[in-house]
PDB file of C-alpha atoms and ligand atoms in Angstrom:
ATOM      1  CA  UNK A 146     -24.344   8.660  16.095  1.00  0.00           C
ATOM      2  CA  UNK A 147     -20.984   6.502  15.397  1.00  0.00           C
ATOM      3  CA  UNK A 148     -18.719   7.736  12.314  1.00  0.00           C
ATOM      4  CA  UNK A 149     -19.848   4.661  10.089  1.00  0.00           C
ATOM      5  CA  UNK A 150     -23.443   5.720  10.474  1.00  0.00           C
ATOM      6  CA  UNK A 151     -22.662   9.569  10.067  1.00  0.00           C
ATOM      7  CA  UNK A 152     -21.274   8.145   7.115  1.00  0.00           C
ATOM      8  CA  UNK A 153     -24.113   6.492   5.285  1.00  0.00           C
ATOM      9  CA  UNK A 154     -27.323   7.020   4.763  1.00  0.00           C
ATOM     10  CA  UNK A 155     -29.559   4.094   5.249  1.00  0.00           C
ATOM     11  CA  UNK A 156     -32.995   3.754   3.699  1.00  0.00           C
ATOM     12  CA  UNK A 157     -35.449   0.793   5.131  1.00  0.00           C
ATOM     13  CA  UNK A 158     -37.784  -0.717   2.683  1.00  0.00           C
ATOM     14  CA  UNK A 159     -41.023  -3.015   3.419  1.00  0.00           C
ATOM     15  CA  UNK A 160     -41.519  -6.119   1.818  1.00  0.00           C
ATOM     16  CA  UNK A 161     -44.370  -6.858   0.044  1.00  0.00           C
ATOM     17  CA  UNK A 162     -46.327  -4.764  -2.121  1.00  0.00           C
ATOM     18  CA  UNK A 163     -44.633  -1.485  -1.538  1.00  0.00           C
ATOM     19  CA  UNK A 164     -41.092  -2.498  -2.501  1.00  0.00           C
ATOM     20  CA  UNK A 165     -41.091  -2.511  -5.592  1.00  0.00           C
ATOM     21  CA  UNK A 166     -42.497   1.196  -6.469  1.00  0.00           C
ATOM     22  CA  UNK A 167     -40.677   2.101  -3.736  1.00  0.00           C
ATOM     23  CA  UNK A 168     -37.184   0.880  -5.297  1.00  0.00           C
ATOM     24  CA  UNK A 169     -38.421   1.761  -8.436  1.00  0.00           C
ATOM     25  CA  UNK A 170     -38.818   5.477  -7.151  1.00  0.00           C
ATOM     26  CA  UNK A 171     -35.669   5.500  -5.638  1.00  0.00           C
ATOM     27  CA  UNK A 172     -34.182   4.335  -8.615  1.00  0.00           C
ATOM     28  CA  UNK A 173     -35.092   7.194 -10.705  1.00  0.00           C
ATOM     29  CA  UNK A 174     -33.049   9.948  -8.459  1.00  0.00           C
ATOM     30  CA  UNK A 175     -30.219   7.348  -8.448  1.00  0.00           C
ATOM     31  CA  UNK A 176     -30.532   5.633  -5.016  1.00  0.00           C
ATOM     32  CA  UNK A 177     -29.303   2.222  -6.327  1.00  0.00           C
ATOM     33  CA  UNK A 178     -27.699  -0.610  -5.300  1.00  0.00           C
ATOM     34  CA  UNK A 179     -27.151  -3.898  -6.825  1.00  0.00           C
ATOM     35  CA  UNK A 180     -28.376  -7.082  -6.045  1.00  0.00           C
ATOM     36  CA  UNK A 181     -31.783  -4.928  -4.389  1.00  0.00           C
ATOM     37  CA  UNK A 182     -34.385  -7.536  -4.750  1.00  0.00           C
ATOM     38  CA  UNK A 183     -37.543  -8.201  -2.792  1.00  0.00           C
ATOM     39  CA  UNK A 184     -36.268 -11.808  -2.898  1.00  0.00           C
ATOM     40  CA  UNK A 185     -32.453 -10.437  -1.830  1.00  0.00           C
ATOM     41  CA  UNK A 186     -31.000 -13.532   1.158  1.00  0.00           C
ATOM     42  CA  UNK A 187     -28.511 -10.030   1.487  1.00  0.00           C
ATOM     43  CA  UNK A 188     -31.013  -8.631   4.084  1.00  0.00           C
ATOM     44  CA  UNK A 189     -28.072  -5.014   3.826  1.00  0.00           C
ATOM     45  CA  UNK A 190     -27.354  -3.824   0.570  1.00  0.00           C
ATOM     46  CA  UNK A 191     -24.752  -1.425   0.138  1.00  0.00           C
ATOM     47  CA  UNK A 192     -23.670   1.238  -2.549  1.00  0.00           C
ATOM     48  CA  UNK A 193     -20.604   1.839  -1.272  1.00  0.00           C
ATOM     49  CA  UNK A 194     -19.831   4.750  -3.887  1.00  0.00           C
ATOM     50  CA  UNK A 195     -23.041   7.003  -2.905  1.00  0.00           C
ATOM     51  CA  UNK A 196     -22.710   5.774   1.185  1.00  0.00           C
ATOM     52  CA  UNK A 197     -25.919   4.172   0.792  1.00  0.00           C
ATOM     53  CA  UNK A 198     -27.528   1.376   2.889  1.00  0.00           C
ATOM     54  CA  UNK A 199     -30.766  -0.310   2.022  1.00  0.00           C
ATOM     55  CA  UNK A 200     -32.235  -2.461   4.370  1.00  0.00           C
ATOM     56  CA  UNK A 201     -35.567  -4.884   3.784  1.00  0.00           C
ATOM     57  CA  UNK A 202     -38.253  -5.572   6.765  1.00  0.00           C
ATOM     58  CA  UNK A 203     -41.011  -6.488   7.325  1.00  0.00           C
ATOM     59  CA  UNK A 204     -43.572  -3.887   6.530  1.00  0.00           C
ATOM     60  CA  UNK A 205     -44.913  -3.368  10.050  1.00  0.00           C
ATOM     61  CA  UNK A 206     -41.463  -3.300  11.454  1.00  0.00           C
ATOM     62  CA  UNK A 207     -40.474  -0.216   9.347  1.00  0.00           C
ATOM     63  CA  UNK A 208     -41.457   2.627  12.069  1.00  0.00           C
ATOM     64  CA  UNK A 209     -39.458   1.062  14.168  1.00  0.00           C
ATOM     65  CA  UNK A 210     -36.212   1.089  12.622  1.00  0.00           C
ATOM     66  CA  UNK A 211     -36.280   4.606  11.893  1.00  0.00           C
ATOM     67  CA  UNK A 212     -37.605   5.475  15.385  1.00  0.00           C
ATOM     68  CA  UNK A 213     -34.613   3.981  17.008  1.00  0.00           C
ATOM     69  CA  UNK A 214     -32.306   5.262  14.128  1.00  0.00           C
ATOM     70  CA  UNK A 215     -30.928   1.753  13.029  1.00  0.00           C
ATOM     71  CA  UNK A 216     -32.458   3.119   9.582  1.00  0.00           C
ATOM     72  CA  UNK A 217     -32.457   7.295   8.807  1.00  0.00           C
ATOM     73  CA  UNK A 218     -35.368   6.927   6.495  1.00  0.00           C
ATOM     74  CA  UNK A 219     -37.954   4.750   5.490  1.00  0.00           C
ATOM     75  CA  UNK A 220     -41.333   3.757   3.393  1.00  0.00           C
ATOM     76  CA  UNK A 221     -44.065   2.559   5.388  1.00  0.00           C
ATOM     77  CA  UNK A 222     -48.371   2.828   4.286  1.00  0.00           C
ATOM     78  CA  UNK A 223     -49.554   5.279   6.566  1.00  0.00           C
ATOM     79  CA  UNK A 224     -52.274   2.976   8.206  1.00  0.00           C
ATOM     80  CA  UNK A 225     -49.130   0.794   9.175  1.00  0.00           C
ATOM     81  CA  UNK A 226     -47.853   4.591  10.380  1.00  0.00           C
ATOM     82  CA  UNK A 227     -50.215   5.234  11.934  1.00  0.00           C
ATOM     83  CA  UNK A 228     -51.126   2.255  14.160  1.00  0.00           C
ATOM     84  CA  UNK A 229     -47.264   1.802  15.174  1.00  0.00           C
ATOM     85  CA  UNK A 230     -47.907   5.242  17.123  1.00  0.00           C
ATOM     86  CA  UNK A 231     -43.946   5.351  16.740  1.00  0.00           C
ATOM     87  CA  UNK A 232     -42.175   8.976  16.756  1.00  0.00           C
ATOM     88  CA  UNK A 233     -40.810   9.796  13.493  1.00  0.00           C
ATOM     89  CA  UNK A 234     -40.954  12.380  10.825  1.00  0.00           C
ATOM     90  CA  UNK A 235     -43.241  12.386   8.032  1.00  0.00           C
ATOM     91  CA  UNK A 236     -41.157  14.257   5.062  1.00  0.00           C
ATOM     92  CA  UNK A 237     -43.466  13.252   1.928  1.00  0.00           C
ATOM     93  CA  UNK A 238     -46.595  11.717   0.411  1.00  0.00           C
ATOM     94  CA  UNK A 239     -45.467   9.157  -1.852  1.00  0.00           C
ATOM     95  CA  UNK A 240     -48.735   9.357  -3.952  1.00  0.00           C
ATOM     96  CA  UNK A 241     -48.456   4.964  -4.420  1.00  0.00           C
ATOM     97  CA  UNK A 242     -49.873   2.224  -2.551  1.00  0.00           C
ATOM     98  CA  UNK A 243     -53.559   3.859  -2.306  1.00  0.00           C
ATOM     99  CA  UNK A 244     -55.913   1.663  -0.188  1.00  0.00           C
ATOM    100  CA  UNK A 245     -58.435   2.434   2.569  1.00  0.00           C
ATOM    101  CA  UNK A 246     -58.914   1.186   5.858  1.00  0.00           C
ATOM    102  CA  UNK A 247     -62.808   0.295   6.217  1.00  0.00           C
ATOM    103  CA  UNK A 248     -65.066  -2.200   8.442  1.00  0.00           C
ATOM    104  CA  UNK A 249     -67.115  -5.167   6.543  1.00  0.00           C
ATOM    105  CA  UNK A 250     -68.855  -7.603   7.462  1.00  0.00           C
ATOM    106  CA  UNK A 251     -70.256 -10.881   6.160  1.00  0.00           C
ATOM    107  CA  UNK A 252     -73.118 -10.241   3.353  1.00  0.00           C
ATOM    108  CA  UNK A 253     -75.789 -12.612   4.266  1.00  0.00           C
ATOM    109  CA  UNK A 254     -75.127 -11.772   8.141  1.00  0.00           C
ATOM    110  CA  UNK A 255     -75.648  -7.802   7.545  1.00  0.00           C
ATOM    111  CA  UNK A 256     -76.698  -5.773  10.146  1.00  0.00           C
ATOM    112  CA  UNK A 257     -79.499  -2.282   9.902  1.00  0.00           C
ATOM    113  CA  UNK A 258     -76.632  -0.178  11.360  1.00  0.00           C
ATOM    114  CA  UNK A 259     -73.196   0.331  12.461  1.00  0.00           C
ATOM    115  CA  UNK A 260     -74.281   0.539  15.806  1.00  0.00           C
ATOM    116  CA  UNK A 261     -75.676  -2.372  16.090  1.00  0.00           C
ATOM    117  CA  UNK A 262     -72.648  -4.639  16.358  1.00  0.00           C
ATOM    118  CA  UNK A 263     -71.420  -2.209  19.448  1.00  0.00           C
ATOM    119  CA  UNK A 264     -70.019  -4.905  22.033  1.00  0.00           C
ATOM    120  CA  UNK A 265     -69.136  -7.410  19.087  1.00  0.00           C
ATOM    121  CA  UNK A 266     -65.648  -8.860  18.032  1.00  0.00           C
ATOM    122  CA  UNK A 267     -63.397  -7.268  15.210  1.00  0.00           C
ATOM    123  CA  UNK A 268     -60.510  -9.226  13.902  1.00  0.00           C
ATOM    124  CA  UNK A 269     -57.780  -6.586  12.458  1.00  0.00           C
ATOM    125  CA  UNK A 270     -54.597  -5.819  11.916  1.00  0.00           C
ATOM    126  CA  UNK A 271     -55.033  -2.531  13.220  1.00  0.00           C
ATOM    127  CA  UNK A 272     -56.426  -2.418  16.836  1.00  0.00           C
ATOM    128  CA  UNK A 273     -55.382   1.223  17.332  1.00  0.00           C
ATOM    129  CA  UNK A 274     -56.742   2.743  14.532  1.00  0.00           C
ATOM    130  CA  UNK A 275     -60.018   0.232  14.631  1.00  0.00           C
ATOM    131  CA  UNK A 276     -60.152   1.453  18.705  1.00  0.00           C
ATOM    132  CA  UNK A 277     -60.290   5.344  17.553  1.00  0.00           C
ATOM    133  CA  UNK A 278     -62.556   4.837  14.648  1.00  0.00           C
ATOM    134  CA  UNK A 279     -64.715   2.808  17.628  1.00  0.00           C
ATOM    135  CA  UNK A 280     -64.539   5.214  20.440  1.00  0.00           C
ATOM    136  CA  UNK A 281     -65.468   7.941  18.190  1.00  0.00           C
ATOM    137  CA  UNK A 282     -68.920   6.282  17.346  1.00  0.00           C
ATOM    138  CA  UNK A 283     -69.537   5.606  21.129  1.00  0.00           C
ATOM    139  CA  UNK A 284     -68.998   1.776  20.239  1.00  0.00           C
ATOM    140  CA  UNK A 285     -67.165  -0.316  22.729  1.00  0.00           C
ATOM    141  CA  UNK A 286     -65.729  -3.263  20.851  1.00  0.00           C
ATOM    142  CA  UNK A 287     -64.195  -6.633  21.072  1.00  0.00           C
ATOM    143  CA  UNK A 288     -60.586  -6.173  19.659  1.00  0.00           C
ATOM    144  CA  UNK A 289     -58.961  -9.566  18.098  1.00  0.00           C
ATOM    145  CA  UNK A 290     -55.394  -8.935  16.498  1.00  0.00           C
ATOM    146  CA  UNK A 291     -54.678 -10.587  13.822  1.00  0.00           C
ATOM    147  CA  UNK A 292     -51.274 -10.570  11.353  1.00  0.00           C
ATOM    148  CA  UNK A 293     -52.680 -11.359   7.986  1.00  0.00           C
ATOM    149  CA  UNK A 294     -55.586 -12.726   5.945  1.00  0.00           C
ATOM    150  CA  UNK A 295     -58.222 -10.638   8.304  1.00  0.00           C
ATOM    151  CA  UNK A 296     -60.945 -11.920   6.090  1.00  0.00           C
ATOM    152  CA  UNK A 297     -61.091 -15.253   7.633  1.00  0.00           C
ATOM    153  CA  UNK A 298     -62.030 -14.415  11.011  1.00  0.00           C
ATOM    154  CA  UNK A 299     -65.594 -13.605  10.129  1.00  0.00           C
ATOM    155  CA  UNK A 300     -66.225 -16.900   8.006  1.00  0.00           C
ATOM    156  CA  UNK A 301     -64.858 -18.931  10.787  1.00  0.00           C
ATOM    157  CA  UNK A 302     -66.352 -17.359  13.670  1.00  0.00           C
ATOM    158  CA  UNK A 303     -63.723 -15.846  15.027  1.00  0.00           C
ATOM    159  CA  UNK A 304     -65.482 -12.651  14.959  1.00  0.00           C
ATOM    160  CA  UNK A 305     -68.684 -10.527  13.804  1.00  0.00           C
ATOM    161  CA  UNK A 306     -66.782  -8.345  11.440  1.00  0.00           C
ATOM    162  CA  UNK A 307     -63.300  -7.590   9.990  1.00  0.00           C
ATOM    163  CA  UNK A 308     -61.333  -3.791  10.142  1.00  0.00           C
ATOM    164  CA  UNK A 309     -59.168  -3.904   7.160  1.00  0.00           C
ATOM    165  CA  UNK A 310     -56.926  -2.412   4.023  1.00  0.00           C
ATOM    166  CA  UNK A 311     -58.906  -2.450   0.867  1.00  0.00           C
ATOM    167  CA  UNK A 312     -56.582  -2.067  -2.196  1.00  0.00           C
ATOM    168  CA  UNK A 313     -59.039  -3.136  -5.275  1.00  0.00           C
ATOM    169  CA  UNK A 314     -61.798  -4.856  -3.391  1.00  0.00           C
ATOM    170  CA  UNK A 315     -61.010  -8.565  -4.757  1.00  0.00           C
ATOM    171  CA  UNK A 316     -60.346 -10.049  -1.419  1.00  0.00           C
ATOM    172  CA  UNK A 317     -63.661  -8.743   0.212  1.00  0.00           C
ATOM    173  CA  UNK A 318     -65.854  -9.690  -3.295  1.00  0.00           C
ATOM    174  CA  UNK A 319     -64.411 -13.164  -3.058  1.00  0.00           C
ATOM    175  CA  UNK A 320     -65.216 -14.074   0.525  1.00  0.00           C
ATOM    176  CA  UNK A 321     -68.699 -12.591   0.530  1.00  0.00           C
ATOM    177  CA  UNK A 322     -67.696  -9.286   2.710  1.00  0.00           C
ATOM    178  CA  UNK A 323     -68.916  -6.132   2.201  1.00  0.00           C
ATOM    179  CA  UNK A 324     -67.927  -2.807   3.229  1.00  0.00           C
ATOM    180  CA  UNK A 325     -70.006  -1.140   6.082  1.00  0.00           C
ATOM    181  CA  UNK A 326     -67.702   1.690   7.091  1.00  0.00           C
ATOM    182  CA  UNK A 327     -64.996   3.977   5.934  1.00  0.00           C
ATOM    183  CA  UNK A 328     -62.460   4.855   8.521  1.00  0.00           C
ATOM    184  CA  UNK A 329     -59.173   6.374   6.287  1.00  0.00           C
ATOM    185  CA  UNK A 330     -57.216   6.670   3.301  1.00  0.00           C
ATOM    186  CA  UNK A 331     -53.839   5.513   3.261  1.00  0.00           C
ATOM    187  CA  UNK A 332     -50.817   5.672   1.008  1.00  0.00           C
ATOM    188  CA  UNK A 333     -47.500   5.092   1.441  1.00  0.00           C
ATOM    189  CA  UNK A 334     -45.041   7.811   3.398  1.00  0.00           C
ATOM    190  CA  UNK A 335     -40.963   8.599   3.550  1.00  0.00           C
ATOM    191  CA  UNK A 336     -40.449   8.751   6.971  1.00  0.00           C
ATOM    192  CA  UNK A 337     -37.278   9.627   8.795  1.00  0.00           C
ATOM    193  CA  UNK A 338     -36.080   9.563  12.330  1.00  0.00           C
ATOM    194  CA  UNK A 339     -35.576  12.851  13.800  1.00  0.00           C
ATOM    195  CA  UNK A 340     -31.893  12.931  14.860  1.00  0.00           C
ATOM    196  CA  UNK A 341     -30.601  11.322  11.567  1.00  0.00           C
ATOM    197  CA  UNK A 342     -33.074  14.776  10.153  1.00  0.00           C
ATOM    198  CA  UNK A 343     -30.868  17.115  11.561  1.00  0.00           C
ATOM    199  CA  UNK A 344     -27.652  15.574  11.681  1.00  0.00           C
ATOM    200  CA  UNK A 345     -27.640  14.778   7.793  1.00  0.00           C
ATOM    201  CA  UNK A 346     -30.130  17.487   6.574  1.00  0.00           C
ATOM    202  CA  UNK A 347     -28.230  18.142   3.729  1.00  0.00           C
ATOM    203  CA  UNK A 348     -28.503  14.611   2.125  1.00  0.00           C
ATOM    204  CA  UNK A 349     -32.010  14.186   3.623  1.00  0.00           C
ATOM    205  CA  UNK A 350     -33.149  17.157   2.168  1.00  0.00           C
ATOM    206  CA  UNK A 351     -31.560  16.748  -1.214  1.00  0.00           C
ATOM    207  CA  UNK A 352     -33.117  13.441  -1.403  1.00  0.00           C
ATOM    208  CA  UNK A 353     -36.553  14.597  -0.977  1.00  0.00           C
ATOM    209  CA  UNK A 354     -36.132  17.407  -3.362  1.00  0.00           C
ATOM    210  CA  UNK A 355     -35.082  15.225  -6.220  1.00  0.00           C
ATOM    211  CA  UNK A 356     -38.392  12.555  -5.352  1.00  0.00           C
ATOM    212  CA  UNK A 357     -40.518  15.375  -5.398  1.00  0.00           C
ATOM    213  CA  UNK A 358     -39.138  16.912  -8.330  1.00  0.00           C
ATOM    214  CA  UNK A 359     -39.454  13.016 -10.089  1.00  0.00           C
ATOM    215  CA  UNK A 360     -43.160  12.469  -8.635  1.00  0.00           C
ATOM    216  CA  UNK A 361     -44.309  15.774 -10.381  1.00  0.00           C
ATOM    217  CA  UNK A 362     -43.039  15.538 -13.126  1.00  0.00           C
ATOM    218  CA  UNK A 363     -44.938  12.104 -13.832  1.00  0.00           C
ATOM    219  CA  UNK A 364     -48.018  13.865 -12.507  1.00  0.00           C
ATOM    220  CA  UNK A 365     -47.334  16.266 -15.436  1.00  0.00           C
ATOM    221  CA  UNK A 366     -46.042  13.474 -17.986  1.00  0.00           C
TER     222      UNK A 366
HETATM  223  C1  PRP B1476     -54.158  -6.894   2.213  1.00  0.00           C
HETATM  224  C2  PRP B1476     -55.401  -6.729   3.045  1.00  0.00           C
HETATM  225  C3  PRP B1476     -56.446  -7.475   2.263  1.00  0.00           C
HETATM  226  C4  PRP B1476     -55.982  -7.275   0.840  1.00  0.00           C
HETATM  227  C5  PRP B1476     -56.814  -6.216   0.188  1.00  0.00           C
HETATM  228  O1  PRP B1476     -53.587  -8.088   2.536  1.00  0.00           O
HETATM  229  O2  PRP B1476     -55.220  -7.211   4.358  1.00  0.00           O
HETATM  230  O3  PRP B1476     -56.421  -8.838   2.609  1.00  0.00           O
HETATM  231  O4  PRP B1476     -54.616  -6.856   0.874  1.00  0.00           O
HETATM  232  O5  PRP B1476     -56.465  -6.079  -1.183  1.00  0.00           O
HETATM  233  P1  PRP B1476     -57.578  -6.128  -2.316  1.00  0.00           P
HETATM  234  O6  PRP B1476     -58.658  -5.141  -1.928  1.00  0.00           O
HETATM  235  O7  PRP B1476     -56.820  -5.674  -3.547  1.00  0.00           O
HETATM  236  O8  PRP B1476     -58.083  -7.520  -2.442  1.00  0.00           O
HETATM  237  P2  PRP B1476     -52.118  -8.497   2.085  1.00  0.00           P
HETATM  238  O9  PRP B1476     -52.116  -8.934   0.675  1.00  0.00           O
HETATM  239  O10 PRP B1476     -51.188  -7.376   2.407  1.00  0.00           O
HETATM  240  O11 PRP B1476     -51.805  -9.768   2.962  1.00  0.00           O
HETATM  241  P3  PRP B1476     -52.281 -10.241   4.394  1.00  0.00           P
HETATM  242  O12 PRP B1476     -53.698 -10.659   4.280  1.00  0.00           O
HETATM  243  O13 PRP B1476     -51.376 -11.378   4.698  1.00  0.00           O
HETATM  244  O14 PRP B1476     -52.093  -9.085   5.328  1.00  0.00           O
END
């Protein structure tokens, strides 16, 4: 690790519909910096009196700027986590961004049981999760990856059901899905990559203390 990056500490944050609780969290223990906006051109934004960095992704790309280190820390859902496979630390259970990762299926095309779409095609996001969740019910799928609006693939055709995030259920009530399996919770983690860990434990673990200490007291308040 170069000076410059001994020097900072740099925090990657997801687009989308973690950023702004996470910033927001961040915020409280006074991990600032201005001109942090989802909407920020800046894609680095810099407090240069606290030596922080922030630095906005895409969600799925999180992991993997703190696995190589280009970020120390990071937010990331743990279904996103968890299907990136990537090697990284998991410091803390952020307690936001609740959804579950389930299978549905079209309504008026419902099947009597799980097993009977065994050797059919699932459009997802998450192959590696959906795969597990699969193997473990002795189903051998048809895996189609998709990168966003999962829900089609079923009303086009483009496969028999859908493995998906479920946050409040709108998107699955509107296009005639329904939910035929649970496979995981999933909220959002800190993460951090395991050099950057050691090297600036100190201000790591200073920076957890004061979210935890901030998360329970609004569980108290
Ligand atoms: C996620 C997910 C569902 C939706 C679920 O998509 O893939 O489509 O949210 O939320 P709901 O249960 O509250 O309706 P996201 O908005 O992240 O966009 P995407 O479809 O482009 O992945």
């Amino acid at each position: 690790m170069n000076a410059e990056n001994m020097e900072y500490l740099t925090i990657a944050l997801p687009k989308g519909k973690l950023f702004k609780l996470s910033s927001e969290l961040f915020g409280k223990i006074g991990f600032t910096a201005e001109g942090l906006t989802e909407k920020s051109r800046k894609l680095v934004i810099t407090n240069e009196e606290k030596k922080l960095r922030f630095i906005i992704t895409k969600t799925a790309d999180v992991p993997t700027y703190v696995e190589y280190g280009a970020a120390d820390i990071g937010i990331i859902g743990k279904d996103v986590l968890m299907e990136s496979g990537k090697d990284v630390y998991e410091l803390l259970d952020m307690g936001f961004g609740k959804c579950h990762l389930m299978m549905a299926v079209p309504k008026a095309q419902k099947r009597a049981k799980l097993t009977d779409y065994a050797h059919t095609r699932v459009a997802t996001k998450f192959p590696h999760i959906a795969e597990r969740f699969f193997n473990a019910q002795g189903m051998q799928m048809e895996y189609i990856k998709l990168n966003g609006s999962i829900e089609l693939g079923p009303i086009v055709g483009l496969s028999e059901s859908i493995v998906d995030i479920v946050e409040t259920g709108t998107t699955l009530k509107e296009n005639d899905l329904e939910e035929i399996a649970y496979i995981m919770d999933a909220t959002a983690r800190l993460i951090s990559n395991r050099v950057s860990f050691k090297m600036k434990f100190e201000r790591i673990h200073g920076m957890v203390k004061a979210l935890r200490a901030v998360m329970e007291q609004e569980a108290n308040a």
